[in-house]
Short mmCIF file of C-alpha atoms and ligand atoms in Angstrom, two decimals:
data_model
loop_
_atom_site.label_atom_id
_atom_site.label_comp_id
_atom_site.label_asym_id
_atom_site.label_seq_id
_atom_site.Cartn_x
_atom_site.Cartn_y
_atom_site.Cartn_z
CA UNK A 1 -14.44 6.38 -22.87
CA UNK A 2 -13.78 5.80 -18.80
CA UNK A 3 -12.35 8.04 -17.10
CA UNK A 4 -9.86 6.60 -14.23
CA UNK A 5 -9.29 9.06 -11.09
CA UNK A 6 -5.71 8.21 -9.04
CA UNK A 7 -5.49 9.17 -5.74
CA UNK A 8 -3.00 9.13 -2.47
CA UNK A 9 -1.24 10.85 -0.57
CA UNK A 10 2.91 12.15 -1.15
CA UNK A 11 4.93 9.52 -1.46
CA UNK A 12 2.20 6.47 -2.39
CA UNK A 13 2.87 6.35 -5.96
CA UNK A 14 0.40 7.65 -7.55
CA UNK A 15 2.08 8.93 -10.85
CA UNK A 16 3.70 5.05 -10.45
CA UNK A 17 0.47 3.61 -10.94
CA UNK A 18 -0.70 5.98 -13.17
CA UNK A 19 1.69 5.18 -15.61
CA UNK A 20 1.52 0.77 -15.67
CA UNK A 21 -2.17 1.46 -16.27
CA UNK A 22 -1.19 3.43 -19.31
CA UNK A 23 0.90 0.35 -20.11
CA UNK A 24 -1.99 -1.94 -19.79
CA UNK A 25 -4.82 0.72 -21.39
CA UNK A 26 -4.76 3.48 -24.66
CA UNK A 27 -4.94 5.78 -21.93
CA UNK A 28 -4.07 9.78 -21.51
CA UNK A 29 -2.57 10.60 -18.50
CA UNK A 30 -3.22 13.49 -16.64
CA UNK A 31 -1.16 14.25 -14.52
CA UNK A 32 -2.73 16.97 -12.20
CA UNK A 33 1.12 17.77 -10.12
CA UNK A 34 2.68 18.16 -13.19
CA UNK A 35 -0.97 21.34 -14.73
CA UNK A 36 -0.08 22.74 -10.71
CA UNK A 37 3.78 23.73 -12.18
CA UNK A 38 2.61 24.81 -15.29
CA UNK A 39 0.06 26.79 -13.38
CA UNK A 40 2.43 28.74 -11.32
CA UNK A 41 4.55 29.88 -14.44
CA UNK A 42 4.28 34.21 -13.97
CA UNK A 43 1.68 36.19 -15.40
CA UNK A 44 -0.47 33.56 -15.42
CA UNK A 45 -4.21 34.27 -13.40
CA UNK A 46 -3.17 32.11 -10.63
CA UNK A 47 -0.02 32.74 -10.10
CA UNK A 48 -1.24 36.53 -9.47
CA UNK A 49 -4.12 34.82 -7.16
CA UNK A 50 -1.13 33.12 -5.27
CA UNK A 51 1.44 35.49 -4.61
CA UNK A 52 -1.67 38.08 -3.75
CA UNK A 53 -2.78 35.61 -0.74
CA UNK A 54 0.24 34.80 0.49
CA UNK A 55 2.69 37.86 -0.91
CA UNK A 56 6.70 38.19 -2.26
CA UNK A 57 7.91 34.90 0.81
CA UNK A 58 7.17 33.17 -1.40
CA UNK A 59 8.56 34.63 -4.65
CA UNK A 60 12.48 33.41 -5.59
CA UNK A 61 14.69 36.68 -6.20
CA UNK A 62 13.16 35.93 -10.15
CA UNK A 63 10.48 36.57 -9.20
CA UNK A 64 8.92 33.08 -10.34
CA UNK A 65 7.22 31.25 -7.36
CA UNK A 66 9.19 29.07 -5.10
CA UNK A 67 7.62 25.78 -4.78
CA UNK A 68 9.82 24.76 -1.79
CA UNK A 69 8.98 27.29 0.19
CA UNK A 70 5.20 27.15 -0.83
CA UNK A 71 5.02 23.72 0.21
CA UNK A 72 7.46 24.02 3.59
CA UNK A 73 4.03 26.79 4.25
CA UNK A 74 1.66 24.96 3.30
CA UNK A 75 2.60 21.40 4.78
CA UNK A 76 3.62 22.79 8.17
CA UNK A 77 0.62 24.56 8.55
CA UNK A 78 -3.48 23.67 7.93
CA UNK A 79 -4.79 27.12 6.75
CA UNK A 80 -2.35 27.81 4.77
CA UNK A 81 -2.80 24.54 2.81
CA UNK A 82 -6.47 25.11 3.47
CA UNK A 83 -5.99 28.27 0.87
CA UNK A 84 -4.04 27.23 -1.33
CA UNK A 85 -6.07 24.32 -1.99
CA UNK A 86 -8.73 26.60 -3.44
CA UNK A 87 -6.94 28.85 -5.06
CA UNK A 88 -5.54 25.67 -6.90
CA UNK A 89 -8.99 23.64 -7.68
CA UNK A 90 -10.46 27.16 -9.10
CA UNK A 91 -7.61 27.38 -11.34
CA UNK A 92 -6.98 22.99 -11.63
CA UNK A 93 -10.57 22.11 -12.52
CA UNK A 94 -11.28 23.41 -15.63
CA UNK A 95 -7.79 22.77 -17.45
CA UNK A 96 -7.94 18.73 -15.92
CA UNK A 97 -11.46 19.20 -17.99
CA UNK A 98 -10.01 20.75 -21.36
CA UNK A 99 -7.64 17.40 -20.91
CA UNK A 100 -10.01 15.10 -21.09
CA UNK A 101 -12.22 16.60 -23.83
CA UNK A 102 -8.89 16.72 -26.09
CA UNK A 103 -7.93 12.96 -24.86
CA UNK A 104 -9.51 12.02 -28.27
CA UNK A 105 -8.40 8.24 -30.05
CA UNK A 106 -8.08 7.16 -26.39
CA UNK A 107 -10.35 4.46 -24.43
CA UNK A 108 -8.77 5.67 -20.85
CA UNK A 109 -8.34 9.04 -19.09
CA UNK A 110 -6.47 8.39 -16.40
CA UNK A 111 -6.34 11.58 -14.07
CA UNK A 112 -3.21 11.13 -11.43
CA UNK A 113 -4.71 13.46 -8.71
CA UNK A 114 -4.04 14.36 -4.71
CA UNK A 115 -6.68 16.51 -3.99
CA UNK A 116 -9.40 14.03 -6.30
CA UNK A 117 -11.66 14.26 -4.10
CA UNK A 118 -11.68 17.43 -1.77
CA UNK A 119 -11.46 18.73 -5.81
CA UNK A 120 -15.28 17.64 -6.70
CA UNK A 121 -12.63 15.44 -9.32
CA UNK A 122 -13.52 12.45 -8.07
CA UNK A 123 -17.63 13.46 -9.00
CA UNK A 124 -16.05 13.26 -13.30
CA UNK A 125 -14.55 9.32 -12.58
CA UNK A 126 -16.20 6.44 -13.27
CA UNK A 127 -13.72 4.87 -10.89
CA UNK A 128 -11.40 5.51 -8.50
CA UNK A 129 -8.68 4.13 -7.06
CA UNK A 130 -6.63 5.23 -3.98
CA UNK A 131 -2.67 4.42 -3.27
CA UNK A 132 -1.58 3.39 -0.17
CA UNK A 133 1.46 2.46 1.42
CA UNK A 134 2.39 2.43 5.25
CA UNK A 135 3.30 6.01 6.78
CA UNK A 136 7.02 5.23 7.18
CA UNK A 137 7.05 4.17 3.44
CA UNK A 138 5.80 7.49 2.33
CA UNK A 139 7.70 9.66 4.45
CA UNK A 140 11.32 8.00 3.30
CA UNK A 141 9.92 8.20 -0.81
CA UNK A 142 9.30 11.88 -0.33
CA UNK A 143 12.51 12.56 1.76
CA UNK A 144 14.30 11.42 -1.40
CA UNK A 145 12.47 12.45 -3.90
CA UNK A 146 11.63 16.36 -2.61
CA UNK A 147 15.59 15.84 -1.24
CA UNK A 148 14.23 16.96 2.45
CA UNK A 149 14.51 15.99 5.65
CA UNK A 150 12.55 13.34 8.15
CA UNK A 151 11.03 16.11 10.51
CA UNK A 152 10.06 17.63 6.81
CA UNK A 153 8.63 15.10 5.69
CA UNK A 154 6.85 13.99 7.99
CA UNK A 155 4.93 17.34 8.79
CA UNK A 156 3.83 16.66 5.18
CA UNK A 157 2.53 13.16 5.57
CA UNK A 158 0.95 13.80 8.48
CA UNK A 159 -0.52 17.26 7.32
CA UNK A 160 -2.95 14.59 4.94
CA UNK A 161 -5.15 11.76 4.75
CA UNK A 162 -4.72 9.02 6.11
CA UNK A 163 -4.75 5.56 4.37
CA UNK A 164 -8.35 4.91 6.36
CA UNK A 165 -10.04 7.27 4.14
CA UNK A 166 -9.10 6.07 0.94
CA UNK A 167 -9.92 2.55 2.01
CA UNK A 168 -13.69 4.22 2.27
CA UNK A 169 -13.95 6.24 -0.37
CA UNK A 170 -12.43 5.04 -3.30
CA UNK A 171 -13.59 3.00 -5.04
CA UNK A 172 -10.90 0.61 -5.12
CA UNK A 173 -7.25 0.52 -3.17
CA UNK A 174 -3.54 -0.29 -4.69
CA UNK A 175 -1.47 -1.12 -1.68
CA UNK A 176 1.75 -0.16 -3.12
CA UNK A 177 4.92 -1.06 -0.79
CA UNK A 178 7.69 -2.04 -1.12
CA UNK A 179 8.30 -5.58 -2.69
CA UNK A 180 3.74 -5.26 -3.50
CA UNK A 181 2.94 -6.80 -6.96
CA UNK A 182 0.90 -4.34 -7.55
CA UNK A 183 1.08 -5.38 -11.30
CA UNK A 184 -1.71 -7.92 -10.46
CA UNK A 185 -3.64 -5.19 -8.19
CA UNK A 186 -3.77 -2.93 -11.56
CA UNK A 187 -4.88 -5.80 -13.52
CA UNK A 188 -7.51 -7.32 -11.14
CA UNK A 189 -8.65 -4.17 -10.36
CA UNK A 190 -9.02 -3.52 -14.42
CA UNK A 191 -10.08 -7.47 -15.24
CA UNK A 192 -13.00 -7.48 -12.50
CA UNK A 193 -11.73 -9.66 -10.69
CA UNK A 194 -10.99 -7.42 -7.02
CA UNK A 195 -13.95 -7.78 -4.48
CA UNK A 196 -14.49 -4.07 -3.59
CA UNK A 197 -17.61 -2.64 -3.72
CA UNK A 198 -19.85 -0.01 -1.96
CA UNK A 199 -19.78 -1.69 1.46
CA UNK A 200 -16.59 -3.70 0.91
CA UNK A 201 -12.15 -2.69 -0.12
CA UNK A 202 -10.71 -5.30 -1.47
CA UNK A 203 -6.54 -5.41 0.75
CA UNK A 204 -3.92 -6.54 -0.77
CA UNK A 205 -1.49 -6.61 1.61
CA UNK A 206 2.01 -7.55 0.57
CA UNK A 207 1.40 -11.43 -0.53
CA UNK A 208 -1.88 -11.37 1.76
CA UNK A 209 -5.22 -10.39 0.76
CA UNK A 210 -8.41 -9.05 2.29
CA UNK A 211 -11.44 -7.93 2.99
CA UNK A 212 -12.51 -4.95 4.63
CA UNK A 213 -15.61 -3.24 5.59
CA UNK A 214 -16.60 0.47 5.26
CA UNK A 215 -18.79 1.25 7.36
CA UNK A 216 -16.53 -0.73 10.47
CA UNK A 217 -12.98 1.40 8.94
CA UNK A 218 -14.78 4.91 10.33
CA UNK A 219 -13.93 3.20 12.77
CA UNK A 220 -10.33 2.26 13.20
CA UNK A 221 -9.60 3.80 16.25
CA UNK A 222 -11.36 1.67 18.49
CA UNK A 223 -11.50 -1.56 16.31
CA UNK A 224 -10.02 -3.64 13.90
CA UNK A 225 -11.33 -6.05 12.05
CA UNK A 226 -10.23 -8.35 8.04
CA UNK A 227 -12.13 -10.98 6.37
CA UNK A 228 -9.30 -12.94 4.59
CA UNK A 229 -9.30 -14.07 1.13
CA UNK A 230 -7.41 -16.73 -0.48
CA UNK A 231 -4.27 -18.14 -0.75
CA UNK A 232 -4.74 -18.18 3.41
CA UNK A 233 -6.38 -21.11 4.61
CA UNK A 234 -7.36 -21.51 8.12
CA UNK A 235 -8.75 -24.69 7.77
CA UNK A 236 -8.14 -28.20 9.12
CA UNK A 237 -5.84 -26.80 12.19
CA UNK A 238 -5.47 -29.90 13.92
CA UNK A 239 -3.58 -31.15 10.85
CA UNK A 240 -1.52 -27.70 10.12
CA UNK A 241 -1.13 -26.48 13.23
CA UNK A 242 1.70 -24.03 12.77
CA UNK A 243 0.79 -23.40 9.40
CA UNK A 244 -2.30 -21.93 10.08
CA UNK A 245 -0.88 -19.98 13.14
CA UNK A 246 1.72 -18.60 10.93
CA UNK A 247 -0.86 -17.03 8.90
CA UNK A 248 -2.82 -15.68 12.28
CA UNK A 249 0.32 -14.10 13.08
CA UNK A 250 0.77 -12.36 9.35
CA UNK A 251 -2.89 -10.85 9.65
CA UNK A 252 -2.68 -10.12 13.11
CA UNK A 253 0.35 -7.69 12.32
CA UNK A 254 -1.04 -6.09 9.24
CA UNK A 255 -3.43 -5.73 11.72
CA UNK A 256 -1.58 -4.85 14.60
CA UNK A 257 -2.93 -6.69 17.07
CA UNK A 258 -1.59 -9.64 19.20
CA UNK A 259 -2.38 -12.87 17.32
CA UNK A 260 -1.49 -14.35 21.06
CA UNK A 261 -4.60 -13.20 22.07
CA UNK A 262 -7.03 -15.24 19.58
CA UNK A 263 -9.66 -16.57 20.56
CA UNK A 264 -11.11 -19.42 18.13
CA UNK A 265 -14.30 -21.18 18.89
CA UNK A 266 -15.39 -25.17 17.65
CA UNK A 267 -18.22 -24.34 15.78
CA UNK A 268 -20.71 -26.54 15.36
CA UNK A 269 -23.40 -25.53 13.44
CA UNK A 270 -25.33 -23.83 17.11
CA UNK A 271 -26.66 -21.28 18.96
CA UNK A 272 -24.54 -20.66 21.21
CA UNK A 273 -22.86 -16.96 21.71
CA UNK A 274 -20.34 -16.58 25.00
CA UNK A 275 -18.31 -13.76 26.05
CA UNK A 276 -14.84 -13.65 26.64
CA UNK A 277 -14.28 -10.61 29.09
CA UNK A 278 -11.83 -13.07 31.74
CA UNK A 279 -11.47 -16.37 29.31
CA UNK A 280 -7.72 -17.23 28.60
CA UNK A 281 -6.90 -16.88 25.11
CA UNK A 282 -6.75 -20.10 22.67
CA UNK A 283 -7.82 -21.76 19.24
CA UNK A 284 -10.29 -24.66 19.72
CA UNK A 285 -9.46 -24.81 23.94
CA UNK A 286 -11.52 -27.66 25.58
CA UNK A 287 -13.96 -25.01 27.11
CA UNK A 288 -14.63 -23.57 23.46
CA UNK A 289 -16.93 -26.55 21.92
CA UNK A 290 -19.86 -26.27 20.37
CA UNK A 291 -19.66 -22.36 20.62
CA UNK A 292 -20.14 -20.53 17.21
CA UNK A 293 -19.98 -16.65 18.04
CA UNK A 294 -18.17 -14.93 20.47
CA UNK A 295 -18.72 -11.05 22.06
CA UNK A 296 -16.64 -8.50 24.71
CA UNK A 297 -16.26 -5.55 25.26
CA UNK A 298 -12.56 -5.99 26.55
CA UNK A 299 -9.95 -4.40 24.51
CA UNK A 300 -7.14 -6.90 22.79
CA UNK A 301 -9.19 -9.64 22.26
CA UNK A 302 -8.66 -11.10 18.87
CA UNK A 303 -11.69 -13.01 18.57
CA UNK A 304 -11.27 -14.98 14.78
CA UNK A 305 -13.88 -17.90 13.34
CA UNK A 306 -13.63 -19.56 9.88
CA UNK A 307 -15.79 -19.64 7.23
CA UNK A 308 -16.52 -21.10 4.02
CA UNK A 309 -19.94 -20.34 2.59
CA UNK A 310 -21.69 -20.40 6.46
CA UNK A 311 -22.54 -16.51 7.15
CA UNK A 312 -19.81 -14.80 9.19
CA UNK A 313 -21.97 -11.57 11.47
CA UNK A 314 -19.64 -8.95 12.73
CA UNK A 315 -21.46 -7.56 15.09
CA UNK A 316 -19.93 -3.64 16.78
CA UNK A 317 -21.69 -0.75 19.47
CA UNK A 318 -19.57 2.35 18.84
CA UNK A 319 -21.01 3.23 22.19
CA UNK A 320 -20.74 0.60 24.44
CA UNK A 321 -17.70 -0.68 22.67
CA UNK A 322 -18.43 -3.83 22.15
CA UNK A 323 -17.76 -6.69 19.70
CA UNK A 324 -19.21 -9.99 18.90
CA UNK A 325 -18.51 -12.57 15.95
CA UNK A 326 -20.74 -15.10 15.05
CA UNK A 327 -21.25 -18.36 13.07
CA UNK A 328 -24.46 -18.50 11.05
CA UNK A 329 -24.73 -21.35 8.79
CA UNK A 330 -27.73 -22.23 7.12
CA UNK A 331 -28.27 -24.05 10.44
CA UNK A 332 -27.34 -21.53 12.70
CA UNK A 333 -29.88 -19.36 11.13
CA UNK A 334 -32.48 -21.55 11.45
CA UNK A 335 -31.62 -21.78 15.14
CA UNK A 336 -31.09 -17.94 15.22
CA UNK A 337 -28.24 -17.37 16.53
CA UNK A 338 -28.17 -13.89 14.91
CA UNK A 339 -30.91 -13.04 17.53
CA UNK A 340 -29.66 -14.67 20.24
CA UNK A 341 -26.42 -12.93 20.00
CA UNK A 342 -28.18 -9.14 19.99
CA UNK A 343 -29.71 -11.02 23.43
CA UNK A 344 -26.20 -11.50 25.03
CA UNK A 345 -24.49 -8.20 23.60
CA UNK A 346 -27.94 -6.28 25.77
CA UNK A 347 -27.29 -8.53 28.81
CA UNK A 348 -23.73 -8.71 29.33
CA UNK A 349 -22.48 -5.54 28.03
CA UNK A 350 -26.59 -3.30 28.32
CA UNK A 351 -26.01 -1.96 24.43
CA UNK A 352 -29.22 -1.12 22.79
CA UNK A 353 -30.48 -2.10 19.26
CA UNK A 354 -30.71 0.94 17.55
CA UNK A 355 -26.80 1.34 18.42
CA UNK A 356 -25.35 -1.96 16.83
CA UNK A 357 -24.17 -2.26 13.86
CA UNK A 358 -24.01 -5.49 11.41
CA UNK A 359 -21.61 -6.12 8.95
CA UNK A 360 -22.37 -9.65 6.73
CA UNK A 361 -18.92 -10.89 5.49
CA UNK A 362 -19.34 -13.11 1.51
CA UNK A 363 -21.75 -16.08 2.23
CA UNK A 364 -23.17 -17.96 -0.19
CA UNK A 365 -26.48 -16.43 -1.54
CA UNK A 366 -29.31 -17.20 -2.63
CA UNK A 367 -27.77 -17.32 -6.32
CA UNK A 368 -26.01 -20.26 -5.29
CA UNK A 369 -28.04 -21.79 -1.68
CA UNK A 370 -29.88 -24.56 -3.48
CA UNK A 371 -31.07 -26.57 -0.72
CA UNK A 372 -33.95 -30.06 -1.26
CA UNK A 373 -36.97 -30.24 -0.06
CA UNK A 374 -36.46 -31.16 3.70
CA UNK A 375 -34.24 -28.56 4.42
CA UNK A 376 -36.96 -25.86 2.48
CA UNK A 377 -39.83 -27.06 4.67
CA UNK A 378 -37.61 -26.35 8.05
CA UNK A 379 -37.39 -22.64 6.76
CA UNK A 380 -40.67 -22.23 5.22
CA UNK A 381 -42.82 -23.29 8.68
CA UNK A 382 -40.43 -21.61 10.85
CA UNK A 383 -40.05 -18.31 8.87
CA UNK A 384 -43.78 -17.84 7.24
CA UNK A 385 -44.75 -15.64 10.15
CA UNK A 386 -43.02 -13.14 8.67
CA UNK A 387 -45.13 -12.77 5.04
CA UNK A 388 -41.66 -12.55 3.69
CA UNK A 389 -41.21 -16.38 2.23
CA UNK A 390 -41.74 -15.71 -1.01
CA UNK A 391 -38.78 -13.44 -0.96
CA UNK A 392 -36.78 -16.19 0.81
CA UNK A 393 -37.31 -19.22 -1.03
CA UNK A 394 -37.58 -19.44 -4.99
CA UNK A 395 -37.98 -22.56 -6.79
CA UNK A 396 -35.70 -23.84 -8.63
CA UNK A 397 -35.55 -24.85 -11.88
CA UNK A 398 -34.78 -28.23 -10.93
CA UNK A 399 -37.55 -29.86 -9.71
CA UNK A 400 -37.79 -30.52 -6.23
CA UNK A 401 -35.04 -27.74 -5.31
CA UNK A 402 -35.12 -24.36 -4.13
CA UNK A 403 -32.83 -21.68 -3.43
CA UNK A 404 -33.39 -19.49 0.46
CA UNK A 405 -31.80 -16.68 1.23
CA UNK A 406 -29.91 -16.93 4.51
CA UNK A 407 -28.92 -13.44 4.55
CA UNK A 408 -32.24 -12.10 4.43
CA UNK A 409 -33.35 -14.08 6.70
CA UNK A 410 -30.86 -12.92 9.67
CA UNK A 411 -31.62 -9.41 8.31
CA UNK A 412 -35.36 -9.59 9.66
CA UNK A 413 -33.86 -11.43 12.68
CA UNK A 414 -32.14 -8.37 13.47
CA UNK A 415 -34.44 -5.70 12.83
CA UNK A 416 -37.03 -7.85 15.01
CA UNK A 417 -34.66 -7.20 17.76
CA UNK A 418 -34.46 -3.51 16.99
CA UNK A 419 -31.56 -2.89 14.69
CA UNK A 420 -31.82 -0.61 12.15
CA UNK A 421 -32.12 -1.21 8.42
CA UNK A 422 -29.28 1.05 7.61
CA UNK A 423 -27.19 -0.29 10.25
CA UNK A 424 -27.04 -4.04 8.50
CA UNK A 425 -24.73 -4.07 6.13
CA UNK A 426 -24.07 -7.08 3.85
CA UNK A 427 -21.43 -7.92 1.74
CA UNK A 428 -23.55 -8.75 -1.06
CA UNK A 429 -20.65 -11.46 -2.06
CA UNK A 430 -21.31 -15.12 -2.63
CA UNK A 431 -18.95 -17.06 -1.87
CA UNK A 432 -19.81 -19.92 -4.60
CA UNK A 433 -19.95 -17.37 -7.47
CA UNK A 434 -16.26 -15.99 -5.99
CA UNK A 435 -14.70 -18.78 -5.13
CA UNK A 436 -11.45 -17.94 -6.85
CA UNK A 437 -10.83 -15.88 -3.90
CA UNK A 438 -13.36 -17.59 -1.09
CA UNK A 439 -13.62 -20.72 -0.35
CA UNK A 440 -15.96 -21.94 -0.02
CA UNK A 441 -17.47 -25.92 0.96
CA UNK A 442 -20.79 -26.13 -2.76
CA UNK A 443 -17.78 -24.89 -4.90
CA UNK A 444 -14.87 -27.11 -3.47
CA UNK A 445 -16.27 -30.30 -1.57
CA UNK A 446 -14.78 -31.61 1.10
CA UNK A 447 -11.17 -30.53 0.98
CA UNK A 448 -12.45 -27.19 1.01
CA UNK A 449 -10.27 -25.11 2.73
CA UNK A 450 -11.57 -21.98 5.54
CA UNK A 451 -11.66 -18.01 5.58
CA UNK A 452 -11.47 -15.70 8.39
CA UNK A 453 -12.94 -13.70 10.38
CA UNK A 454 -11.13 -11.54 12.79
CA UNK A 455 -12.46 -8.29 15.07
CA UNK A 456 -10.85 -7.02 17.97
CA UNK A 457 -11.24 -4.13 20.42
CA UNK A 458 -8.05 -1.63 20.60
ZN1 ZN B 501 -24.08 -17.23 -5.87
#
């Protein structure tokens, strides 16, 4: 039996999602809010503890707990909320465990709990799904559902976790905005098509899909980022200019950054990394030719590059507040653009490599990056010195063909430059293996589209 934990703040729509999963699977729905409601019946152990802690002021005339009064009290005072939560966990967790043990005959159990993580229930789940929606949407839903005014609803939402918490901590997220296709999102999670993993969260935002990296989300108040998925396509800018600009606009709107400030170089497999502190923005501008990486320490500059199999390296220094966005295809990797990136960040912004974070977005990986003898020899002669050539190059079953691990080469270079191994984070997603969601040159050939990576300081 599989246990799925569904969580999210009030008004995000946990119950809707839970009910949908139950429709698709032979699943038992355990609703923590409903259990909590049952627990408040007068005379129960929970009732006694709550009344002892909060006094008669939370009781109705008939001595039942006035849930609205209790909610008003706890949602306007964090300390009071903490006290109630503690009592709730103590009583609710054994109840939920009992419900799970009574779920014979089902192949899935769905635990629908707002405080899944706080109560430690995530530990008994096989997967966790965070249901997220914009704050304004949640406020409106709570006002309608609980018949409370906007101020009370806003207080209630503000006292809970923000969207980023769920993106960082849940295995998956479902975006439940008005008009969101939640059925597709649920099905893709259940069918293993959602690309989220321990380092990456797959976001569906009103028809637009992108990846975000959990490590960078920890700094979401300083830096915004995403890596787009299909059907978005940022390729062939000269031919499809308006269409591409419209897509940049949509992505920037979701991230709440300015699409007028895009810096997009004309990538050319060089090892050139340029700072754009005082440059005017633009896409493929004349003076952005033959550049494969941009860095900046200035806010509101949207660094955007495009990819189809090549490595994308995002850099962020939380101490100096500098960012970078770098294109490292196999040629760029061989030319050591990763080393050049760290050098430029050090020279331009005084970054200490020990503070730097590097995120490697999806790219073609060793499983699929097959090359001929000549390319293999280029890598062998250049990187033999590392003593790890047996890990970097692997013989293919096909005669004269080899697989190259370009992610490992970039990692080795970054560590040589002084970066900490734990600050170099890979998406572990291969573009060719996942070409249903990602543009992949090796999979699609000359007509391939492009994924874009976006990063911006705010
Ligand atoms: Zn692959």
